[in-house]
Amino acid sequence: MDVGIVSYGGYIPRWRIKPQDIAKTWGVDGDAISRGLNIVSKSVPSPDEDVITISVEATRNLLKKVQIDPKDIGAIYVGSESHPYAVKPTATVVAEAIEASPDLTAADYEFACKAGTAAIQTCMGLVASDMVKYGIAVGSDTSQGAPGDPLEYSASAGGAAFLLGKEKVVAKINETLSYTTDTPDFWRREGQTYPKHGGRFTGEPAYFKHVLTCAKNLFQRTGTGPEDYQYAVFHQPNGKFPVSAGKKLGFSIDQIKTGLLVPRIGNTYSGAVLLGLAAILDIADPDERVFVVGYGSGAGSDAFDITVRDEIENTRTDKCPTIEEMVESNNFVDYATYAKFRGKILM
Amino acid sequence: MRDVAIIGVGDTKFGELWDRSFRDIGIEAGLEALEDAGITGQQIDALFIGNMSAGKFIEQEHVAALVADYSGLSPRHIPAYRIEAAGACGAAALACAHMSVSSGTYNIVVVGGAEKMTDVGDTEAAEILSATADQEWESVFGATFASLYAMMARRHMHEYGTTREQMAAVAVKNHKNGSLNPSAQYQREINKDLVLGAPPVAEPLGLFDCAPLSDGGAAVVLCPLDVAKKFTDTPIKIAGYGQASDTLALHDRRDITTMDATVLAAKRALHNAKLATKDVDLAEVHDNFTITEIIAIEDLGFFEKGKGGPASEEGRTALNAEISINTSGGLKARGQPVGATGLAQVVEVFRQLQGDCGDRQVDGAEIGLTHSLGGTGASSVVHIFRRAD
Amino acid sequence: MGIPRFWRETPSRYNLIGTKCGNCGTIHFPPRVVCPSCHRKSIGKMERIHLSNEGTVVSYSIVHDAPHSFKMQKPYAIAMIELEGCCRLTAPIIDCDPSDVKIGMKVEATFRKLGEQEKDDVIHYGYKFRPARSER
């Protein structure tokens, strides 16, 4: 299978809030929470941003790095758990906004935090089978935790888009596989504003079981081990889980740190592992190898073995900011502003 | 083409007229005008109504027929027209009525203007006013009506060094004039510090840089000049008029510190009247915002481009100074019931030329000018009036 | 706001599509059917083109009295922007402190929500502008 990443782009809203500011509102120890989650700030979208605008921005950044005719894009899939519409696709707006429509297929995906990696796999299949020349997979979210819920300290906003194809590949996807079970660790029922979760049940039987099993299966399938990769990135619901999973698999902190964005921007859900991968591709050298494992509650993991090619240099442009430039932001809001921006105030 | 004169005028007090409906105010001004002209409804050939947005403000369209009906004219079945040109609709209604008499189509016509703006909330009223700008390409993107004028102000400041103090001088002067006008919404003086310290609306414009939301009506009666003396000793001749349009959106203008439509309308009106700007004794200009008066007095030729600010601050536009601008108090202090605004200007000029303005009388007023704007200057109407006794 | 009324403008609102007069070359935004300079000679020759997504602030205001759709963002900067090599349009300047906006500032187009009638209605999207990378 000679399919790979042809281009990629990310987008992170500029606003940030500190866990301490959230904790103060709810009368808990913010420093302890910040330490416990390994999160110093999380991104907050403006009132005029949503999954559609974030997906468009990420996709447009992707197109700034590559010369292709948008009409050659045959598929667009947007993965998110916070699509602005329950019914009416995000993907059609993205298609129109990059002038890829109308001769293409498009749909929205939902699989908690791994809808974006699922979209990549779908595009890989379409490209490999020559059903489309290029496919775009987006993972993007403006996730919400219920006020005062532990999730409120991490649920944030951001997204990344990947262009998959056989031509002009800048990072080849050597292998991908998934691991899926029915594990109800986190959910949001139809019509509900905020999700619920199983507390500590989200850890061992959910995140760790799926991420670690999927990772080991990929090692086995590819005959590789942690020493074969310069970078590893895992789904990052907080700053602790991915580090712990990485260590258990034998990765060093040096291999993990580039893709670990959650301490500064929080958990961007469907965008999280993809933004981490994008941050790695921003700096990786040709021939370096990247190990990627996403996770979505409910539950499943998608893993990827990726090798960076010489063509990666072609994506380096100052037409759009790097992921690191977007991660860095000093535009902090207080809890009241955050609550206003996120529609948490009854009006 | 016949010369046309105004033989009577009427107006309501402008302001928040909570107990009065659109029907009430439209009719009050008209009846007063009839009485002033000494005619009865039986003599009216046609009715012209200036109204901007009754459909949005009171959810009532077809207001020309409504006014005719409630004026008691339904048994006579006279033709009744509504003219819409945003803020210039009253003046545009006068222009159309003038043409109808001048052409010989009608002899005696009443031109009325009315708006009832306070039946909706402030935010909704502001959104209705914004619809006079380009709704699809300005308002949809968050440009409010005030913000578009604020952009003109900012650019005028940038190019000519105009200051907020100079703009404030316009508001102070117009409130002073308004304090002398019993029809004015605000009959009290204000000082510069109040204007400069007011809450911002659309920077650099603050609350006191903006004309208020108002209810009110105004009306005038026209007839051929050659029979005007039958009705009044001092008919006021419509000596000239000019109307011009421009791009709907401000961003499509050649220059946002000047209004080409005003320059052209004034040129046409003066040419028509065979007069020059220097002949004008007083002018009622469209001051929906303070910057608008500064731009208007430049575009009308009273002051050089860029000198309108200093002229205002130096008092050269005050009552009986170099040129008396907005002796009624202008839109700022007299009030701005949109449909009535352009005709209220005519009412003021009529009374000034007849010498009826008491404490705010311009000495020896012979020739007056009115200038009315629609939107951000996409419509501009200039009329010139002259005593014909 | 009516759905079709907004929907039919999406090409220009999403992607800054204007027209270039086939007779004199003047560019207009939004698209026009007739060139104000060439009149009849331009009819049928108004070619649809992509405008630059970069521009310069010609003038601006900071809006405090905001319409319903923009209440959550006030105060916000609204600007008249001259797009590189073509024409002008009006749009908010976002992603900066409104007081940082200046005449002459370089800006670039971005994609944002413009509004919605009610929370359960269709959402309208289109361009807003932010400071260009060189200004940040």
Coordinates of C-alpha atoms in Angstrom, one line a residue, chain A residues 11 14 46-50 52-53 56-57 60-61 64 84-85 93 96-99 317-322 325 340-341 343 347, chain C residues 10-11 14-15 17 50 53 71-74 94-97 108-114 119 121-125 128 130 133 136:
Chain A
Y11 CA -5.8 25.1 13.8
R14 CA -6.1 31.7 20.4
S46 CA -14.2 32.4 20.3
P47 CA -18.0 32.7 20.1
D48 CA -17.7 32.8 16.3
E49 CA -15.7 29.6 16.2
D50 CA -17.0 26.1 16.0
I52 CA -16.9 23.9 11.0
T53 CA -14.7 27.1 11.2
V56 CA -12.0 25.0 7.4
E57 CA -9.0 26.8 8.9
R60 CA -7.0 25.8 4.4
N61 CA -3.7 25.6 6.2
K64 CA -1.2 26.3 1.8
P84 CA -22.4 22.2 15.3
Y85 CA -25.4 20.4 13.7
V93 CA -19.1 23.4 4.4
E96 CA -17.4 24.4 -0.3
A97 CA -14.9 26.5 1.6
I98 CA -12.0 25.0 -0.2
E99 CA -13.8 24.8 -3.5
T317 CA 6.2 27.3 4.5
D318 CA 5.7 30.6 6.2
K319 CA 2.2 31.0 4.6
C320 CA 0.7 29.5 7.8
P321 CA 1.9 29.3 11.3
T322 CA 3.4 26.1 12.7
E325 CA 3.2 28.9 17.0
K340 CA -19.9 33.5 28.0
F341 CA -17.8 32.3 25.0
G343 CA -22.6 29.5 26.0
M347 CA -29.5 34.1 28.0
Chain C
T10 CA -21.9 31.5 -0.1
P11 CA -19.3 31.5 -3.0
Y14 CA -16.6 31.7 1.7
N15 CA -14.1 32.3 -1.0
I17 CA -15.3 35.6 -5.5
H50 CA -10.8 35.0 -6.9
N53 CA -7.3 37.2 0.8
K71 CA -23.5 40.8 21.0
M72 CA -21.1 38.1 22.3
Q73 CA -18.1 39.7 20.7
K74 CA -18.5 43.3 21.7
I94 CA -10.6 39.5 14.9
D95 CA -7.9 37.7 16.8
C96 CA -6.4 40.9 18.2
D97 CA -7.3 43.5 20.7
E108 CA -5.8 38.4 6.0
A109 CA -9.1 36.6 5.5
T110 CA -10.2 33.9 7.9
F111 CA -13.4 31.8 8.1
R112 CA -15.8 32.4 10.9
K113 CA -19.5 32.2 12.0
L114 CA -21.3 35.4 10.9
K119 CA -29.9 28.7 18.3
D121 CA -31.5 27.8 13.0
V122 CA -29.0 27.5 10.1
I123 CA -25.6 29.0 10.9
H124 CA -24.1 31.5 8.5
Y125 CA -20.4 31.5 7.8
K128 CA -13.7 37.9 8.8
R130 CA -7.3 39.0 11.2
R133 CA 1.3 37.1 10.0
R136 CA 1.6 39.5 14.7

